[in-house]
PDB file of C-alpha atoms in Angstrom:
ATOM      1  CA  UNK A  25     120.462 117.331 103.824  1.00  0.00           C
ATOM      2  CA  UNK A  26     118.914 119.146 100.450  1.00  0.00           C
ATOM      3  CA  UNK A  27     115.285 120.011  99.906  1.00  0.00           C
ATOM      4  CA  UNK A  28     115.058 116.608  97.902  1.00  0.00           C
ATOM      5  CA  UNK A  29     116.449 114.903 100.214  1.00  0.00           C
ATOM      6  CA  UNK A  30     114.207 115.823 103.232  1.00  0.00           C
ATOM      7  CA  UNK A  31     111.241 115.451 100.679  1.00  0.00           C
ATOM      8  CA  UNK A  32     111.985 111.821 100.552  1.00  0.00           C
ATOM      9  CA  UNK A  33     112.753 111.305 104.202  1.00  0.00           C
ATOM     10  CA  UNK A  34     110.376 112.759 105.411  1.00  0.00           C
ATOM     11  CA  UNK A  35     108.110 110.489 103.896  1.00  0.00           C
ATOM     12  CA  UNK A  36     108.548 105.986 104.789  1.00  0.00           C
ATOM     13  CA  UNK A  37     108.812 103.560 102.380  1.00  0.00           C
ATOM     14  CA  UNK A  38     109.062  99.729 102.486  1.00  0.00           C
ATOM     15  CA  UNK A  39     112.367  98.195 103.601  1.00  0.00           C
ATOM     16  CA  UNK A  40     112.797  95.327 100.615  1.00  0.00           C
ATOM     17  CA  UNK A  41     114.678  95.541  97.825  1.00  0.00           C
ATOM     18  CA  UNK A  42     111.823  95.712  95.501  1.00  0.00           C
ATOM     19  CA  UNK A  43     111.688  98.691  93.077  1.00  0.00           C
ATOM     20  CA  UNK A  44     108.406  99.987  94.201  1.00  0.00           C
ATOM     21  CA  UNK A  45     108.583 103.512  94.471  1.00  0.00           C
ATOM     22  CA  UNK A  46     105.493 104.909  96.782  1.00  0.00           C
ATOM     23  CA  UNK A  47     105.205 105.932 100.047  1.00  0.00           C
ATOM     24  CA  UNK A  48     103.566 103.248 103.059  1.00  0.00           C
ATOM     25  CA  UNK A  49     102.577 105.797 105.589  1.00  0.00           C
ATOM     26  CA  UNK A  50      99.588 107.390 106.495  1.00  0.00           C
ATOM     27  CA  UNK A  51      99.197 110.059 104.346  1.00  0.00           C
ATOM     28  CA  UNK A  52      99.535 107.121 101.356  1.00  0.00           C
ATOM     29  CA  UNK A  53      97.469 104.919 103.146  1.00  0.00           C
ATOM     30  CA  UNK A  54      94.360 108.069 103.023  1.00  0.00           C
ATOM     31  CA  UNK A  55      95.340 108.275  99.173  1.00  0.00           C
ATOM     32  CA  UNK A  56      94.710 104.901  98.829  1.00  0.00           C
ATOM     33  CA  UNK A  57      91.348 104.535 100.362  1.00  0.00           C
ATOM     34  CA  UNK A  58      90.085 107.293  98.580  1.00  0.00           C
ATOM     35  CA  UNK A  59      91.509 106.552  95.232  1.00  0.00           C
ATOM     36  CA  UNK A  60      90.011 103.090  95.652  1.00  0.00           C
ATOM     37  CA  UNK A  61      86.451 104.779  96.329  1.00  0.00           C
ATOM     38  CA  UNK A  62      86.948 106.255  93.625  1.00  0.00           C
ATOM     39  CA  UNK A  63      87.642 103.642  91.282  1.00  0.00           C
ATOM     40  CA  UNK A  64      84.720 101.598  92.619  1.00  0.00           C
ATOM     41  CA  UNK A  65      82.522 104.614  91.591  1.00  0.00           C
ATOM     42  CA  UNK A  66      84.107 104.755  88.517  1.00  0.00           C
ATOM     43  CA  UNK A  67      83.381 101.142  87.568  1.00  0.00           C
ATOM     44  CA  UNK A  68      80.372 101.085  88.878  1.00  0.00           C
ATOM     45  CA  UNK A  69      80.934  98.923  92.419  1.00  0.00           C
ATOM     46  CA  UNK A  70      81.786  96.470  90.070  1.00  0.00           C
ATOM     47  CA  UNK A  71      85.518  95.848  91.936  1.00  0.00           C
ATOM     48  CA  UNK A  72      85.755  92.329  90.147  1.00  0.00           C
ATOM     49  CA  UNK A  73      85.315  92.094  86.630  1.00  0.00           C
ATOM     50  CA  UNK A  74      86.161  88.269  86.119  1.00  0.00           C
ATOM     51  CA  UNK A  75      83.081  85.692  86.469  1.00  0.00           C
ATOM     52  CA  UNK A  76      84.343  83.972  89.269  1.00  0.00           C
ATOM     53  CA  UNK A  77      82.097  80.709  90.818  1.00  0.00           C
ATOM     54  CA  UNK A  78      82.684  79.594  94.031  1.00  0.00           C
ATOM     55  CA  UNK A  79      86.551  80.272  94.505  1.00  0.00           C
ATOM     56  CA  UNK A  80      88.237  78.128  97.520  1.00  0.00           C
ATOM     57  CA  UNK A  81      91.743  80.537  97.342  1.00  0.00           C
ATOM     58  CA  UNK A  82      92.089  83.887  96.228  1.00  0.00           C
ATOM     59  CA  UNK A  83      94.763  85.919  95.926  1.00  0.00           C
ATOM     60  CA  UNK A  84      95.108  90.072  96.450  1.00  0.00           C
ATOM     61  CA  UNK A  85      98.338  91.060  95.315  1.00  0.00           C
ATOM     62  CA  UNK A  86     100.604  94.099  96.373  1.00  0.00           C
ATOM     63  CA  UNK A  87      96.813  94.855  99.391  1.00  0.00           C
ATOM     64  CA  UNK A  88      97.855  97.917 100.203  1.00  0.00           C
ATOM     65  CA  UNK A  89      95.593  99.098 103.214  1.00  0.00           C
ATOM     66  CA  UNK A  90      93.698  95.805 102.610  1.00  0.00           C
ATOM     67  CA  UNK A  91      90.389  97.183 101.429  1.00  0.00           C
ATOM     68  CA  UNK A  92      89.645  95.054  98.542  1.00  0.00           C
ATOM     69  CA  UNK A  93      90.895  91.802 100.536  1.00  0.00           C
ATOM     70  CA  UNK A  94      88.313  92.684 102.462  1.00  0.00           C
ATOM     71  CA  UNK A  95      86.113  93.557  99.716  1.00  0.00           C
ATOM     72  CA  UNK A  96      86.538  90.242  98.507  1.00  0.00           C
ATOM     73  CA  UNK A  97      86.516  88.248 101.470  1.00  0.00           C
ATOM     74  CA  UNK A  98      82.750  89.634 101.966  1.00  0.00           C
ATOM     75  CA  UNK A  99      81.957  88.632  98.483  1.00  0.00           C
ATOM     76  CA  UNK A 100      83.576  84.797  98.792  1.00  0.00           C
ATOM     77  CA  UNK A 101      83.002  83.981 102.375  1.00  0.00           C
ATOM     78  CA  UNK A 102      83.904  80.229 102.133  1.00  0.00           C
ATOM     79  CA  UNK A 103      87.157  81.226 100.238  1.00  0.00           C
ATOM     80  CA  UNK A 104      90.413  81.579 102.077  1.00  0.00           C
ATOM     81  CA  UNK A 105      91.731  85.259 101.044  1.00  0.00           C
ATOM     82  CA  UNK A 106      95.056  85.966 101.311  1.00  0.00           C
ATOM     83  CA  UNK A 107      96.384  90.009 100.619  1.00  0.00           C
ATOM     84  CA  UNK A 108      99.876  90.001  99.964  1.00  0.00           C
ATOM     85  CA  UNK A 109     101.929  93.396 100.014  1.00  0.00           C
ATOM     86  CA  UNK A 110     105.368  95.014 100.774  1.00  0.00           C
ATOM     87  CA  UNK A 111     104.415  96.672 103.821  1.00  0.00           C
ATOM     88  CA  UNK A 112     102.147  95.781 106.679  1.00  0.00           C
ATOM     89  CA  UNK A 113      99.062  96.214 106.053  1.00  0.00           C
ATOM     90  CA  UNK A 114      97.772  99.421 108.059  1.00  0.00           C
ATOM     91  CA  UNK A 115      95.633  98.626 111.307  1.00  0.00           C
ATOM     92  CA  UNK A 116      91.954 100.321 110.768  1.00  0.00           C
ATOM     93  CA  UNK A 117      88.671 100.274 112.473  1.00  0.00           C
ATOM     94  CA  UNK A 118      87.356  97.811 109.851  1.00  0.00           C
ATOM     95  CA  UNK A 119      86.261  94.439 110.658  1.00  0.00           C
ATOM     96  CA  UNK A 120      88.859  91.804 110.080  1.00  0.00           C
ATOM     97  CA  UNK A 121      86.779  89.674 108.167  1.00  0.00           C
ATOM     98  CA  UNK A 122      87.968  85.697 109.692  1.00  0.00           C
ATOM     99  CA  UNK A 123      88.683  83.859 105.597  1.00  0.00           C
ATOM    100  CA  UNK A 124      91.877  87.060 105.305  1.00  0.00           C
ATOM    101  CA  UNK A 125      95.225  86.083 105.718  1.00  0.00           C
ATOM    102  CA  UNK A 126      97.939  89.260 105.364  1.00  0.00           C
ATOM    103  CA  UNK A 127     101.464  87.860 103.927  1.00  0.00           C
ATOM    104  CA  UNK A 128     104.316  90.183 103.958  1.00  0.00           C
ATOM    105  CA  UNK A 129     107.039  90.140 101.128  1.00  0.00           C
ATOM    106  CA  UNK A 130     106.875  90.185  97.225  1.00  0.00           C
ATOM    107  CA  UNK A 131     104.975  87.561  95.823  1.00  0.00           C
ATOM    108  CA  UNK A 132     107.558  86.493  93.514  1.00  0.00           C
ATOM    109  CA  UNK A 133     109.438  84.974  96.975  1.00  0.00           C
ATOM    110  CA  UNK A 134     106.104  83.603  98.025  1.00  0.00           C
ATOM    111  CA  UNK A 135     105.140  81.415  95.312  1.00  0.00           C
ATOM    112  CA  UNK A 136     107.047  78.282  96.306  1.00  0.00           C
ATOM    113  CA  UNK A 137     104.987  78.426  99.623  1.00  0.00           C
ATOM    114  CA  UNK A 138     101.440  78.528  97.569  1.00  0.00           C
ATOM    115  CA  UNK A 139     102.324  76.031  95.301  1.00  0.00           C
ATOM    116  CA  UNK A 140     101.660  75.545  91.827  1.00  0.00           C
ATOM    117  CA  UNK A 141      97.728  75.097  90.922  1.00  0.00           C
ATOM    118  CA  UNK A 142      96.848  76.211  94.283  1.00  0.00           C
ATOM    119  CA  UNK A 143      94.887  79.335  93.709  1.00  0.00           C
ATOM    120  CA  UNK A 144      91.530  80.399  92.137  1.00  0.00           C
ATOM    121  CA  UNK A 145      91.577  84.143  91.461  1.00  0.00           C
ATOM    122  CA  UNK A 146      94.054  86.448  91.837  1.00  0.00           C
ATOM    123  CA  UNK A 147      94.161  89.713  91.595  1.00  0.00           C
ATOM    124  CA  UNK A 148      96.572  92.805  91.396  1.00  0.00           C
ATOM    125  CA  UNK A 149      95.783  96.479  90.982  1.00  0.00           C
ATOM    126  CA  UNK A 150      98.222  99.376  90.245  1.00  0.00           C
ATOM    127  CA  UNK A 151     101.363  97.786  90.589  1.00  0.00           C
ATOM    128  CA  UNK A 152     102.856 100.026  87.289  1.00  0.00           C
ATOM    129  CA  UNK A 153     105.219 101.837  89.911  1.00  0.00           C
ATOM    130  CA  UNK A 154     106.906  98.987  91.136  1.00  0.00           C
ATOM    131  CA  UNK A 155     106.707  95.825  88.806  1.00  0.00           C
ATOM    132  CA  UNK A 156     109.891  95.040  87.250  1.00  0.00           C
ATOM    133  CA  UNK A 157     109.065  91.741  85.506  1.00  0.00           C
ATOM    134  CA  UNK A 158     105.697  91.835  84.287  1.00  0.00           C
ATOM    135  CA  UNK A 159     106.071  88.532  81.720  1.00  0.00           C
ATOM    136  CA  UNK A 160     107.842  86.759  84.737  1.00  0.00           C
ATOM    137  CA  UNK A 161     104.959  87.601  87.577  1.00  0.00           C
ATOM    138  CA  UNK A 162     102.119  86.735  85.035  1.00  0.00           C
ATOM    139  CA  UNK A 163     103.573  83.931  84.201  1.00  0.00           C
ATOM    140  CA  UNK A 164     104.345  83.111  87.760  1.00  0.00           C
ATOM    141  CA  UNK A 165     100.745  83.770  88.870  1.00  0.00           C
ATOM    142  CA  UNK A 166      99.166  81.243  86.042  1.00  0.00           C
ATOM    143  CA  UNK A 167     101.340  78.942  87.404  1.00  0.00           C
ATOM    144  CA  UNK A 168      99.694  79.467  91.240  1.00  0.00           C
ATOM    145  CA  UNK A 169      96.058  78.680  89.459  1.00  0.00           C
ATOM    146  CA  UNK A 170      93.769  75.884  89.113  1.00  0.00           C
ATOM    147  CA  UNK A 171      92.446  75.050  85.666  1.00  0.00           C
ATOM    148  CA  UNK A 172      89.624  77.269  84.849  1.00  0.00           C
ATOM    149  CA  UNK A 173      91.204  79.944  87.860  1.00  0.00           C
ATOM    150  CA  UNK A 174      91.180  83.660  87.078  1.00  0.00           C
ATOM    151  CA  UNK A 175      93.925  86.232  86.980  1.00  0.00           C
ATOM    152  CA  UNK A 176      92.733  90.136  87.212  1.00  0.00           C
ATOM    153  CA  UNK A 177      95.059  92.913  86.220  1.00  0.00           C
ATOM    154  CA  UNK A 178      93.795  96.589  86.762  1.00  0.00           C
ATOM    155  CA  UNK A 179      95.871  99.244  85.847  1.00  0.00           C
ATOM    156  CA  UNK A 180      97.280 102.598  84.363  1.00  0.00           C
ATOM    157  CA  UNK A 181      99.590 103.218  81.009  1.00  0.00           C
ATOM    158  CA  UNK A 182     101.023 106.485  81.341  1.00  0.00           C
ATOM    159  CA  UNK A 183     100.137 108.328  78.423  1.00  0.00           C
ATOM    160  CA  UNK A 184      98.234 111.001  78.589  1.00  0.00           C
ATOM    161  CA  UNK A 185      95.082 112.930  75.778  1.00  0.00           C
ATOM    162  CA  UNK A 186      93.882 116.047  75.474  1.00  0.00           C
ATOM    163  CA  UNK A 187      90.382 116.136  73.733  1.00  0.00           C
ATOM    164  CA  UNK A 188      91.221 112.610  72.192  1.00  0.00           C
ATOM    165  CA  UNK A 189      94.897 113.581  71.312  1.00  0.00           C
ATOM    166  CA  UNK A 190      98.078 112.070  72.393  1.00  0.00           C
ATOM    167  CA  UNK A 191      99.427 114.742  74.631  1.00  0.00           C
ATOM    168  CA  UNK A 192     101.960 113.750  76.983  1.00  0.00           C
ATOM    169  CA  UNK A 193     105.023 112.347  74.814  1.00  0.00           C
ATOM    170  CA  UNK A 194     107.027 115.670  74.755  1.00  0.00           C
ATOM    171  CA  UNK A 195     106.518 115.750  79.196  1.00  0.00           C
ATOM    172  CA  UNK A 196     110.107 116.262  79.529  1.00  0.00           C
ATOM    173  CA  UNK A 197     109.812 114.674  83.543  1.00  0.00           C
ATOM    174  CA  UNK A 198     107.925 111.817  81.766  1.00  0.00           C
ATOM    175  CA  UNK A 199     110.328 110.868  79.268  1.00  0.00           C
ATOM    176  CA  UNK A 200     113.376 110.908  81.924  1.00  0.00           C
ATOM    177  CA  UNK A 201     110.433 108.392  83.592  1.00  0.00           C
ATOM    178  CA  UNK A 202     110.329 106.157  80.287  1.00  0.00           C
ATOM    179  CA  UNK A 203     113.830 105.946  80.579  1.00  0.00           C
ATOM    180  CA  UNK A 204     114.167 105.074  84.023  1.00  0.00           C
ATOM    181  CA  UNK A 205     112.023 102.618  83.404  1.00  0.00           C
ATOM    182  CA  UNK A 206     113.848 100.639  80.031  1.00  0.00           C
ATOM    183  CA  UNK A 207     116.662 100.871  82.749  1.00  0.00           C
ATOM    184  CA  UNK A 208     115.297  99.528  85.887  1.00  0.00           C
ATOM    185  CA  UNK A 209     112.575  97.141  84.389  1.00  0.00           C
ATOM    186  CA  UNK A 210     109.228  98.958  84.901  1.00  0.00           C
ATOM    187  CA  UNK A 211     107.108  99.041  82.377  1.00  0.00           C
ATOM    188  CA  UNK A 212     105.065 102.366  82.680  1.00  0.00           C
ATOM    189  CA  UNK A 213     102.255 101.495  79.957  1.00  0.00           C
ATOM    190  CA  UNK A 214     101.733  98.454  81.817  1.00  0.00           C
ATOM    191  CA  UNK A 215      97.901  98.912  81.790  1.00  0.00           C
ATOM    192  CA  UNK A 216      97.888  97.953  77.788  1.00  0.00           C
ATOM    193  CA  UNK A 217     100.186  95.505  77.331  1.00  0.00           C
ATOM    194  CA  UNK A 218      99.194  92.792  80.327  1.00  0.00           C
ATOM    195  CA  UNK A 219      96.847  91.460  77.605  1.00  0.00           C
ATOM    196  CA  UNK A 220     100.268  90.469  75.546  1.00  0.00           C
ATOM    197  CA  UNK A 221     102.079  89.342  79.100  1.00  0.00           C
ATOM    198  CA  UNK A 222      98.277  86.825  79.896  1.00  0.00           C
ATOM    199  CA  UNK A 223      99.065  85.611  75.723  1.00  0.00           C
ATOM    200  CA  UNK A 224     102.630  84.753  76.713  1.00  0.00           C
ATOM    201  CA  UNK A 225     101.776  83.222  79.501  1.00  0.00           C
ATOM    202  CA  UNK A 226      99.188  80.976  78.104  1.00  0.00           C
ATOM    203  CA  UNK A 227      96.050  82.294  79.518  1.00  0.00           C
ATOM    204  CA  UNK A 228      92.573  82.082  77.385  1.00  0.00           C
ATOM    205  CA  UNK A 229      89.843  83.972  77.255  1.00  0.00           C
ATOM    206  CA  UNK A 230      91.319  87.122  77.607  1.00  0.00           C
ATOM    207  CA  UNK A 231      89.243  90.094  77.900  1.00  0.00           C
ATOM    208  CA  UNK A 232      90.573  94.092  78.384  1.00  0.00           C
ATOM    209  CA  UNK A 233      88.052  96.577  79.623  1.00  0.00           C
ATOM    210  CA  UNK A 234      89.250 100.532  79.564  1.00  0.00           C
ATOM    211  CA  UNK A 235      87.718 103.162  81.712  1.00  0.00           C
ATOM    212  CA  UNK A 236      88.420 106.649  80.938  1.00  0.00           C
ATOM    213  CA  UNK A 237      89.874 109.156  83.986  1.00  0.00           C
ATOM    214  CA  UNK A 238      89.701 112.447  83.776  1.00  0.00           C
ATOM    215  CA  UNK A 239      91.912 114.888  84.921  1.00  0.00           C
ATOM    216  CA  UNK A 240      89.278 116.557  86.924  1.00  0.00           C
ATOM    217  CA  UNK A 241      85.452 116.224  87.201  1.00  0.00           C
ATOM    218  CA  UNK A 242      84.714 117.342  83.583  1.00  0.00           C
ATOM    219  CA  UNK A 243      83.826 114.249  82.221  1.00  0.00           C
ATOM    220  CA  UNK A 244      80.077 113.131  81.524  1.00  0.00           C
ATOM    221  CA  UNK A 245      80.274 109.464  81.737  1.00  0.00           C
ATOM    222  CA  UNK A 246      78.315 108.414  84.888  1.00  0.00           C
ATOM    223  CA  UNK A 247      80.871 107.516  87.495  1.00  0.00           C
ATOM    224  CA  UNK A 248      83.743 109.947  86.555  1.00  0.00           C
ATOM    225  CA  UNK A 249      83.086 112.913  89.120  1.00  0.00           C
ATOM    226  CA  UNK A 250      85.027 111.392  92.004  1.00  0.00           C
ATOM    227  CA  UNK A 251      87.809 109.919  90.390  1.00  0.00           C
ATOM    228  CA  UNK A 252      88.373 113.211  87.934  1.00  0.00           C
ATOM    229  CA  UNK A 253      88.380 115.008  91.184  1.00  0.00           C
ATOM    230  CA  UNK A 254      91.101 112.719  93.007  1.00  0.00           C
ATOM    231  CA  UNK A 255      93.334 112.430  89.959  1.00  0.00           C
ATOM    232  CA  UNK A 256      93.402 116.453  89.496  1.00  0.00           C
ATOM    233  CA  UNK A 257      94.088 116.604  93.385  1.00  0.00           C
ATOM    234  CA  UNK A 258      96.608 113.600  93.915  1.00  0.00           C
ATOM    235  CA  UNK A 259      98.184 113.133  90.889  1.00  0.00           C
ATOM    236  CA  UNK A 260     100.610 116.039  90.297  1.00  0.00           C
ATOM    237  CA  UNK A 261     101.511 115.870  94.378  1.00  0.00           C
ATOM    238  CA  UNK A 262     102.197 112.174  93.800  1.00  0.00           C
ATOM    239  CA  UNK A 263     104.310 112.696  90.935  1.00  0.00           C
ATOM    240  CA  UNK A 264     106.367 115.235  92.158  1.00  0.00           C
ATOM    241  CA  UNK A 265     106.999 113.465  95.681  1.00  0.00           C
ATOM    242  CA  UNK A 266     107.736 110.234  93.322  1.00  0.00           C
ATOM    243  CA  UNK A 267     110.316 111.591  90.762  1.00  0.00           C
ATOM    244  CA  UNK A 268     113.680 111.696  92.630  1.00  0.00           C
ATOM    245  CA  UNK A 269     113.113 108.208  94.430  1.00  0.00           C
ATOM    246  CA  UNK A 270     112.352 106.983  90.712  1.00  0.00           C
ATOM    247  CA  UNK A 271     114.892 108.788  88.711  1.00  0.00           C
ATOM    248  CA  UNK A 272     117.747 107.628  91.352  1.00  0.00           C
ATOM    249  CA  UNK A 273     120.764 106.682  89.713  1.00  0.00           C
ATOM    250  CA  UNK A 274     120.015 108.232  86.355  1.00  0.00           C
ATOM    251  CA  UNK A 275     122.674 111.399  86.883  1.00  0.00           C
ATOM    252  CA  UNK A 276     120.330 114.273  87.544  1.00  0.00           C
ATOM    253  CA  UNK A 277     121.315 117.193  89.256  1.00  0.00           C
ATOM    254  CA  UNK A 278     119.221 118.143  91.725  1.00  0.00           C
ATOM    255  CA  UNK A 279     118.832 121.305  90.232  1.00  0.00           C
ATOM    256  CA  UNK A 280     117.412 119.166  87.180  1.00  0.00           C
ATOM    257  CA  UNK A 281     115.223 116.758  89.244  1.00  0.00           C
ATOM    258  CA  UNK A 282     113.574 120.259  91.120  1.00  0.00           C
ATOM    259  CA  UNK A 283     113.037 121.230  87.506  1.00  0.00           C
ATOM    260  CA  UNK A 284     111.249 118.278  86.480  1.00  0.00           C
ATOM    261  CA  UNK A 285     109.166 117.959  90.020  1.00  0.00           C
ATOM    262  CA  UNK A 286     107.820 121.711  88.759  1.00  0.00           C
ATOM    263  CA  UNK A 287     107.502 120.362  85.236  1.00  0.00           C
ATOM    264  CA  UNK A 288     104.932 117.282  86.358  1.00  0.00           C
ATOM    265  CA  UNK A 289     102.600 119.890  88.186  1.00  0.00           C
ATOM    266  CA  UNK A 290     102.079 122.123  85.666  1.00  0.00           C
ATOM    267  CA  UNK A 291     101.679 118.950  83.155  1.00  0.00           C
ATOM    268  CA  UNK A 292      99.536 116.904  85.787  1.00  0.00           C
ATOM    269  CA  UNK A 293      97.556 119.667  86.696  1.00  0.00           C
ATOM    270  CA  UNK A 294      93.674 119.382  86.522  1.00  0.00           C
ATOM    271  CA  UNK A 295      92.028 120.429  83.003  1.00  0.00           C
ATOM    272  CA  UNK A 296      89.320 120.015  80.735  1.00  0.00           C
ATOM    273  CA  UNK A 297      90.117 117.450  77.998  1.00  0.00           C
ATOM    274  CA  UNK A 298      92.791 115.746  79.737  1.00  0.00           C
ATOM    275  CA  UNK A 299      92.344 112.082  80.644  1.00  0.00           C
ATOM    276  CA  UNK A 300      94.497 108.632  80.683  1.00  0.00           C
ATOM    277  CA  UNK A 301      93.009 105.126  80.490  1.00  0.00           C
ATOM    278  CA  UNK A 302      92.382 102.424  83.277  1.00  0.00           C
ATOM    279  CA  UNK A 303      92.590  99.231  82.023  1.00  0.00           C
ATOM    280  CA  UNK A 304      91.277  96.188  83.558  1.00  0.00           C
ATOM    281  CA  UNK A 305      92.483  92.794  82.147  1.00  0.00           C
ATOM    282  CA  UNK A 306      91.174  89.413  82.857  1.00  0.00           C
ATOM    283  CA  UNK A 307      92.995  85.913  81.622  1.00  0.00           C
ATOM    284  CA  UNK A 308      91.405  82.457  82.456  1.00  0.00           C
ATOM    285  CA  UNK A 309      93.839  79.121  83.067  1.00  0.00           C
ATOM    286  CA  UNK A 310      93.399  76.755  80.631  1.00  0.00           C
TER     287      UNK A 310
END
C-alpha cells in the first residue's frame, strides 16, 4: 500500500454510494463540533436565519454529529425533528432531546417516505463536498414543504481573496478540484449559486446573507476570532487528507496528487488578508 493509500485508509468514510468525500470518524466528528462553534460565534448564535413560526416538522439534512438537530429541537420543542445523514450519527454525552428522530441514507432516497408537503423547515449546511445535484435536491426539498415552509442553505464557494482580491484561480490543486467537480457533479461554488437553484425551483422570498471567514484570527468584525482560527488550523489538513479521495479517477499520478496535497497547504495556509465567503440562503414555499 502507498503513502496515499494508507492516508485514506487509515481514515473511515461512509459506505453509500454517494459522492461525499469526508471522513465519519472521530477525529471528523471533533472538527465538526468545533467548526460548528465556530460558525455560531461567527453569526452571532443566530444558527437559523429563516423566520420560522411554530414549525410541526423540520428537517436537518446531511446532521453530522447531530448538534444543530439538537440545536433545533431545543428551539421548536413541539416540532418533530428529524437529522438525516450518511453515517450514524456519533453517540455523545448530550441529551437526546425526545422531538429528534436520526434517519440514515441520502435524502434524495428518503423523500418518498416524507411525502410531498410534509415538512416545515429544512435545513442543510456544508454539503459543497458531496452534493452532486444541487437543482434536483432543492427542488426535491420544496417539494417535501408546506406552503409558507422554509428551506435554509448555509454554505461555502471555494474561491478564495486576498485583501479584497480574487486570489485562488491559478491554485493549481484547486483547479484539478473544479474539474473533478464539472466531472462528477459537485458544484464547488455552491454557496453563491443556491439562490439561482431556490429561483428554479420556485421558491419566493429569497434572501442570501454572506459572512466573511478569515484565514486566521486577523479579521475585526466581531465574531471572526474563532472561526479565523479553525479555518487556518483545519483547512489546509482537510484539504490535503481530501484531495486523492476527490480527484479519484481523474489520471493523477501519485507523484502528482502528493504534489498537489503540498500545493493546498502552502495555499490554505493561515494569513493576513485571506478570507472566503459563507453564505447562508433562505427560500420560502409559495
Amino acid at each position: 500500500m502507498d503513502a496515499l493509500e494508507s492516508e485514506i485508509s487509515e481514515r473511515s468514510y461512509h459506505t453509500t454510494n454517494a459522492k461525499y468525500t469526508l471522513p465519519n470518524d472521530e477525529v471528523e466528528h471533533a472538527r465538526l463540533e468545533d467548526q460548528a462553534a465556530a460558525l455560531a460565534e461567527m453569526m452571532g448564535n443566530r444558527f437559523v436565519h429563516a423566520p420560522l413560526r411554530s414549525p410541526s416538522q423540520i428537517l436537518d439534512v446531511g446532521c453530522g454529529t447531530g448538534i444543530v438537530t439538537r440545536q433545533l429541537a431545543a428551539a421548536h420543542p413541539s416540532a418533530k425533528v428529524y437529522g438525516i445523514d450518511l453515517s450514524p450519527v456519533p453517540v455523545t454525552s448530550s441529551a437526546h432531546p425526545p422531538n429528534v428522530e436520526y434517519i440514515l441514507g441520502d435524502v434524495r432516497d428518503i423523500v418518498p417516505r416524507l411525502g410531498p408537503r410534509s415538512t416545515d423547515f429544512i435545513y442543510s449546511r456544508l454539503l459543497v463536498l458531496g452534493m452532486t445535484d444541487w437543482a434536483g435536491y432543492i427542488r426535491d426539498m420544496a417539494s417535501l414543504l408546506h406552503p409558507g415552509g422554509w428551506v435554509e442553505v448555509q454554505d461555502y464557494s471555494l474561491d478564495w481573496y486576498m485583501n479584497g482580491v480574487y486570489c485562488s484561480e491559478e491554485w493549481e490543486w484547486l483547479k484539478a478540484l473544479f474539474l473533478a467537480g464539472e466531472q462528477k457533479g459537485w458544484d464547488l461554488r455552491a454557496g453563491k449559486n443556491i439562490e439561482a437553484y431556490m429561483q428554479q425551483a420556485g421558491l419566493v422570498d429569497i434572501s442570501v446573507m454572506t459572512y466573511r471567514v478569515p484565514m486566521g484570527p486577523w479579521l475585526a468584525e466581531p465574531g471572526t476570532k474563532r472561526i479565523g482560527e479553525h479555518a487556518a488550523r483545519e483547512y489546509g489538513p482537510l484539504y490535503y487528507q481530501a484531495l486523492p479521495k476527490m480527484l479519484q479517477g481523474m489520471g493523477y499520478t501519485k507523484e502528482k496528487l502528493r504534489c498537489l496535497q503540498e500545493a493546498s497547504s502552502v495555499d490554505l495556509a493561515g494569513q493576513e488578508g485571506k478570507e472566503l465567503n459563507f453564505y447562508v440562503t433562505i427560500g420560502r414555499k409559495p
